[in-house]
Amino acid sequence: MARGETYQAAAAALDEDTREYLSEDEGEDFSFPEFTEDWGNVIVVDNLPKIPLAKYDKLLGVLKRIFAQTGTINTIEMPAENETTLGVAFVEFETAEEAQKAIRLTDGYALDKSHVFKVNSFEEAKRLGSLQERYEPPAKPEFVPRLNPSSWLGDPMHRDQFAIRYNNETEIKWCERSGPPTLEYGGEREKEGGLYWCEQYVKWSPQGSMLATFHNKGIALWGDSDFNKQGRFAHNGVKRLDFSPGENYMITANDHSGDKRGVVVWDLRTRRELRTFEVASLPVPPPILPAGEDPGPVRYEPAHFKWSHDDSYVARRGKDKNGSDIVSIYELPSMALLGKRSLRADGVREFHWSPSANKLAFWSPEADNTPARVTLVEMPSRKELRQKNITSVTDIKLFWHPQGKYLCIKVITHTKSRKTLFHSFELLRVDEALVPIESLKMKDAAHAFAWEPNGHRFGVVHGDGIKPSVSFYSMLNKAGDAELTLLHTLEQKQCNSLHWSPQGQHCILAGTGDAFNGILEFYDVDSKAGRIVEHYRCNSIEWDPSGRIVATAVMQPLEGAFFKYQMDNGFKLWTFQGKQYHETSYENFYQFAWRPRPSSLLDAAQRKAVVKNLRKYERKFAHEDKQKDLARIREATTEKRATRKAIRDLIKLRSANYAAGSAARMRMRNGVDADADDLYVISTRTIESVVRTKEEVVCRSREDLQKAHATFKSGSPSVQRAFVRTYDWLTPLVDELVGAEDSMMFPLVNYALDQVIGEDRQETLFDERRLTRDASTAEFYESLFGAEDEDDALTKRRGGSFLKQEPVTPLSPTPQNTNCF
Amino acid sequence: MRPILLKGHERSITCVVYNRDGDLIFTAAKDGRPTLWLSEDGTRVGTYEVHNGAVWHLDVSWDSKLLVSGSADMHAKVWDVETGSELTTFEHTGSVRNCTFDESGRRILVHCDAFGGLDQNRPPLVSIYENEPMWGDVTSWRRAAQFQLPHPEAGEVKCQLVRWLPLGKQILCAFEDGMMKIMDSMSFSTVKEIQAHDNKIQCLSYNLHQTFLLSASTDHTCKMWDLETWDCVKTYRSDRPLNACVFSPTKEHVLLGGGQDAMSVTTTAGRQGRFETQFYHLAYEEEFGRVKGHFGPINALAISPLGKSYCSGAEDGYIRLHHFDADYLDMKDPVPEDEPAAE
């Protein structure tokens, strides 16, 4: 039955009195009151039971009772036909507001199972009644392509992008595999409008499809191939931004304490606010210190929000009405509290979602005889997967494996006096049944911990001295079974943090801060090969999403003047093996951010196939790289040749001015042409100067001579030649005595010595005791040469220094460089 | 390239110049003793005794006969290069900052600072002295002209450098705010004003033919100017405040020196305060080499007119005389001279 007819019927069944009144006064001159067309206070209730008129009053009573709760009822009408009601009622309220309230409250009200009220306003019923019987499809809107969020991934060169903020500039650049990065977009459109693109920080969305820029008034999102504005999100004084991992939502927060709209959850598709929160400051629990130490004033920190991995929940740390700590979990997109109650978590400090499942890990410190507790809860079932109680806890930190396979609990415990601290790790195998835990006790302090992003390994920086050690562990043993295994330890390293490549295997052992000032070691955990480089004062180390390139930067905070960094500001690009290939410095450098990539669409088999055919791809890429380099060089060369030609031409042109001034100059110089060639006599003379003199001790004893000879004999001809050159002062002696020069040179020298000094005296000569100046030896020498001792004797004999008295290591000459300057 | 360390000054070096033939090097330092060296091997020939204050600037005449030095003792002195005897003294009212010969070598431009606050009797002045009679007795000089510069105590911008322009027809003044003014040397009227830099201009230097000018500034840039049109032809960007710049006479190179201001060195963590000499290609504006060695900012650079050696003087009190080695002298332009064959 069409609603229109219902209306007719209703009109027909107008109040008896009204009909009478109208008919009686028909002929009279009567100013008819203006008929009100406003049916705003009337509602139509459909889906009522169809009943015989006998039960009419009973149903009417029921309806009256229901609707009386929502407002004052003027009339209720239920049209009937053939002694049966039509299952519809018209209810007129005093005011339109009451009618609206009735619609809101009673629509969907179930009288019984088969009779669920359908309540509409009268106007709506009228509209529904006038609908056409036949369905006509609406006109198709013209197709507007959705913005392509991943256009940059289609880059034929497979390069990565990054954003930098320096001075007043914000730039998106392509990172080249060699040579300087190329500019993609630097806010040119905004500059045309006399604006800067961004005056604060920027942030990439987690899958890289959008760039968020922070402004005083809110957040702007930019995307697509040409960085067009994708949306504006007004939020005064926004300071923080957290995208959900799937880029469906985001949370923005300012730090205006007490602002009712201090935290806003946005739906990125509709660009609407889903829910707002007040900026609530929570007191940071005081650190656990040795007894008697003052923990200092209580610090406050803003409430934290954390997204679950699949965008389905957001967790928030807060306090309930009684002041106990809770973790509230909201469901998306309704932003309603999951299960209408929060998770009780007394004293909760840190809470983290697993990166790959809806599991929440949090810990709370010791309180009132209950030990510190780490809890792992599954959502939405709220099932506690695992709990770990630890006593005497100073601090706990939680590290999820980036793939959610493991959870590491870094624990610092203390002795009763709270003066000695112990470091240990509790490692949970989250994916296994009952979540087994393994413990790793450290002998010294652990400074840094990092999981290998796609593997089973982790690295720990530990040690008490200024040169800590780095240990690598694996969660699997050699056979691949679940067993914590120490792989190896590197000692005496200058580092305080670990940065794994997103592809694993390679990591950077970085020594940053005042202690190390930017020592970086690019370390390959598989081959145990390292390369130490330095980026002085660097305070940021970021791998590109592909793990090919590392950017290290010296950045300064945006606010305040930081002269500390002034001279070093800028960034460097390195290959993953630690070869620097680019460097830029800026006066003020604020931010460097790689554009993240979405996770790979390849499955394990496809990935394996790619690895297998790596050679093929490599050749292709190498070729492309070469072509590109060539093209770049060619272009640069052409350009440079042009600039060079321009400046040469200009210089040549201006030289005419100099020539023109020559007469004036001559006049000024009293008639002398200072440029004339005949003023100079050019002569060439060669000056020889001693650049370096070197003294070498050849040998000290007969054994040395023999050794030297052995070396000489076993050496290649070039070595022999070198020997002859080195000891060429011997040659004249040999020549003089034997008249020969061959490979027997050294025995011949001995022979020569024999000739000079005599067989029987030779032992004395080479005796170690010779230095004691035995009276008889001295006498001998004196008698022989008129010399004091053996050295002097030889010197006098040969006219050169042969033996020296300093105890020098034989055959490792200590050159004594004499600098002419 | 092993430099020869010229040891002889006790304080920061302020000025280094070669004579026109390139065989002599004159240096000035804050110790008040201008010193003469042989460029060949760095032999110290002698000193010009004596100024009672830091010597800020000196210049040698084209014929290597006369040397003029300007000092903080408010005197500029002319010396006989060969004998070292003082020929004459010009007394001024303030610290003498600049003193240069023109092409004749018998006309001197002297610039002195203001002295004693806003004392209108002792304003910053530019004076021109002439040998009288010209080419006569070198001990007899007369002041040909004098004019007053803006007074820094009166809130006006301080003048840093004053130089002759080619043939002595005009004078170039460089100011603390990066402005350059060109003045007529007869009437002292301003011919042209150029906002050359954003900060203090620290050094002005001509090429061999005096057709182009380099200006180095603490705003980290050095600019090359066409003296005919006063267009900025090239800009060399550095990563440090610049104090010195010079054209290579034989190669298409520009040498820049500087470093973090001596006063702020200790306040920063810059381990090396960037005290190297930087080599830029004249046309491409690209840095291609550095020579390190100083441990204070470089205040002065000079290159031999034959391009065989160069000298750097720094705040650390050392002068390093570098004879270029064959690698540099034989260095080819990175871009081949020949046009590539059509492909």
Coordinates of N, CA, C and O in Angstrom, one line a residue, chain B residues 11 29-34 48-55 70-75 77 79 86:
Chain B
R11 N 103.1 37.4 16.1 CA 101.6 37.5 16.3 C 100.9 37.2 14.9 O 101.5 36.9 13.9
A29 N 102.3 41.7 10.2 CA 101.6 41.0 11.3 C 101.3 42.0 12.4 O 101.7 43.2 12.4
K30 N 100.6 41.5 13.4 CA 100.3 42.4 14.5 C 101.5 42.7 15.4 O 101.3 43.4 16.4
D31 N 102.6 42.1 15.1 CA 103.8 42.4 15.9 C 104.6 43.7 15.5 O 105.6 44.0 16.1
G32 N 104.1 44.3 14.4 CA 104.7 45.6 14.1 C 106.0 45.6 13.3 O 106.6 46.6 13.2
R33 N 106.3 44.4 12.8 CA 107.6 44.4 12.0 C 107.3 43.8 10.6 O 107.4 42.6 10.4
P34 N 107.1 44.7 9.6 CA 106.9 44.1 8.3 C 108.2 43.4 7.9 O 109.3 43.9 8.2
Y48 N 111.4 45.6 8.5 CA 111.3 47.1 8.4 C 111.0 47.6 9.8 O 109.9 47.4 10.2
E49 N 111.9 48.2 10.4 CA 111.8 48.6 11.8 C 111.4 50.0 11.9 O 112.1 50.9 11.3
V50 N 110.5 50.5 12.7 CA 109.6 49.6 13.4 C 108.3 50.4 13.6 O 108.3 51.6 13.7
H51 N 107.2 49.7 13.6 CA 105.9 50.3 14.0 C 105.7 50.0 15.4 O 106.0 48.9 15.9
N52 N 105.0 50.9 16.2 CA 104.7 50.6 17.6 C 103.3 50.0 17.7 O 102.6 50.3 18.7
G53 N 102.9 49.2 16.8 CA 101.5 48.6 16.9 C 101.3 47.7 15.8 O 102.2 47.5 14.9
A54 N 100.2 47.0 15.8 CA 99.9 46.0 14.7 C 100.0 46.7 13.4 O 99.5 47.8 13.2
V55 N 100.6 46.0 12.4 CA 100.6 46.5 11.1 C 99.4 45.8 10.3 O 99.3 44.6 10.3
G70 N 100.9 50.4 6.9 CA 99.9 51.1 7.7 C 99.7 50.4 9.0 O 99.6 49.2 9.0
S71 N 99.7 51.1 10.1 CA 99.8 50.5 11.4 C 98.7 51.1 12.4 O 98.2 52.2 12.2
A72 N 98.5 50.3 13.4 CA 97.6 50.7 14.5 C 98.2 51.8 15.3 O 97.5 52.4 16.1
D73 N 99.5 52.1 15.1 CA 100.1 53.2 15.8 C 99.8 54.5 15.2 O 100.5 55.5 15.5
M74 N 98.9 54.5 14.3 CA 98.4 55.7 13.6 C 99.3 56.3 12.6 O 99.3 57.5 12.3
H75 N 100.3 55.5 12.2 CA 101.3 56.0 11.2 C 101.2 55.1 10.0 O 101.0 53.9 10.1
K77 N 104.0 54.3 6.9 CA 105.4 54.6 6.6 C 105.8 54.1 5.3 O 105.3 53.1 4.8
W79 N 109.0 52.9 3.1 CA 110.3 52.3 3.3 C 111.0 52.1 2.0 O 110.4 51.9 0.9
E86 N 113.6 53.9 6.6 CA 112.3 54.6 6.6 C 112.5 55.9 5.8 O 113.3 56.7 6.1

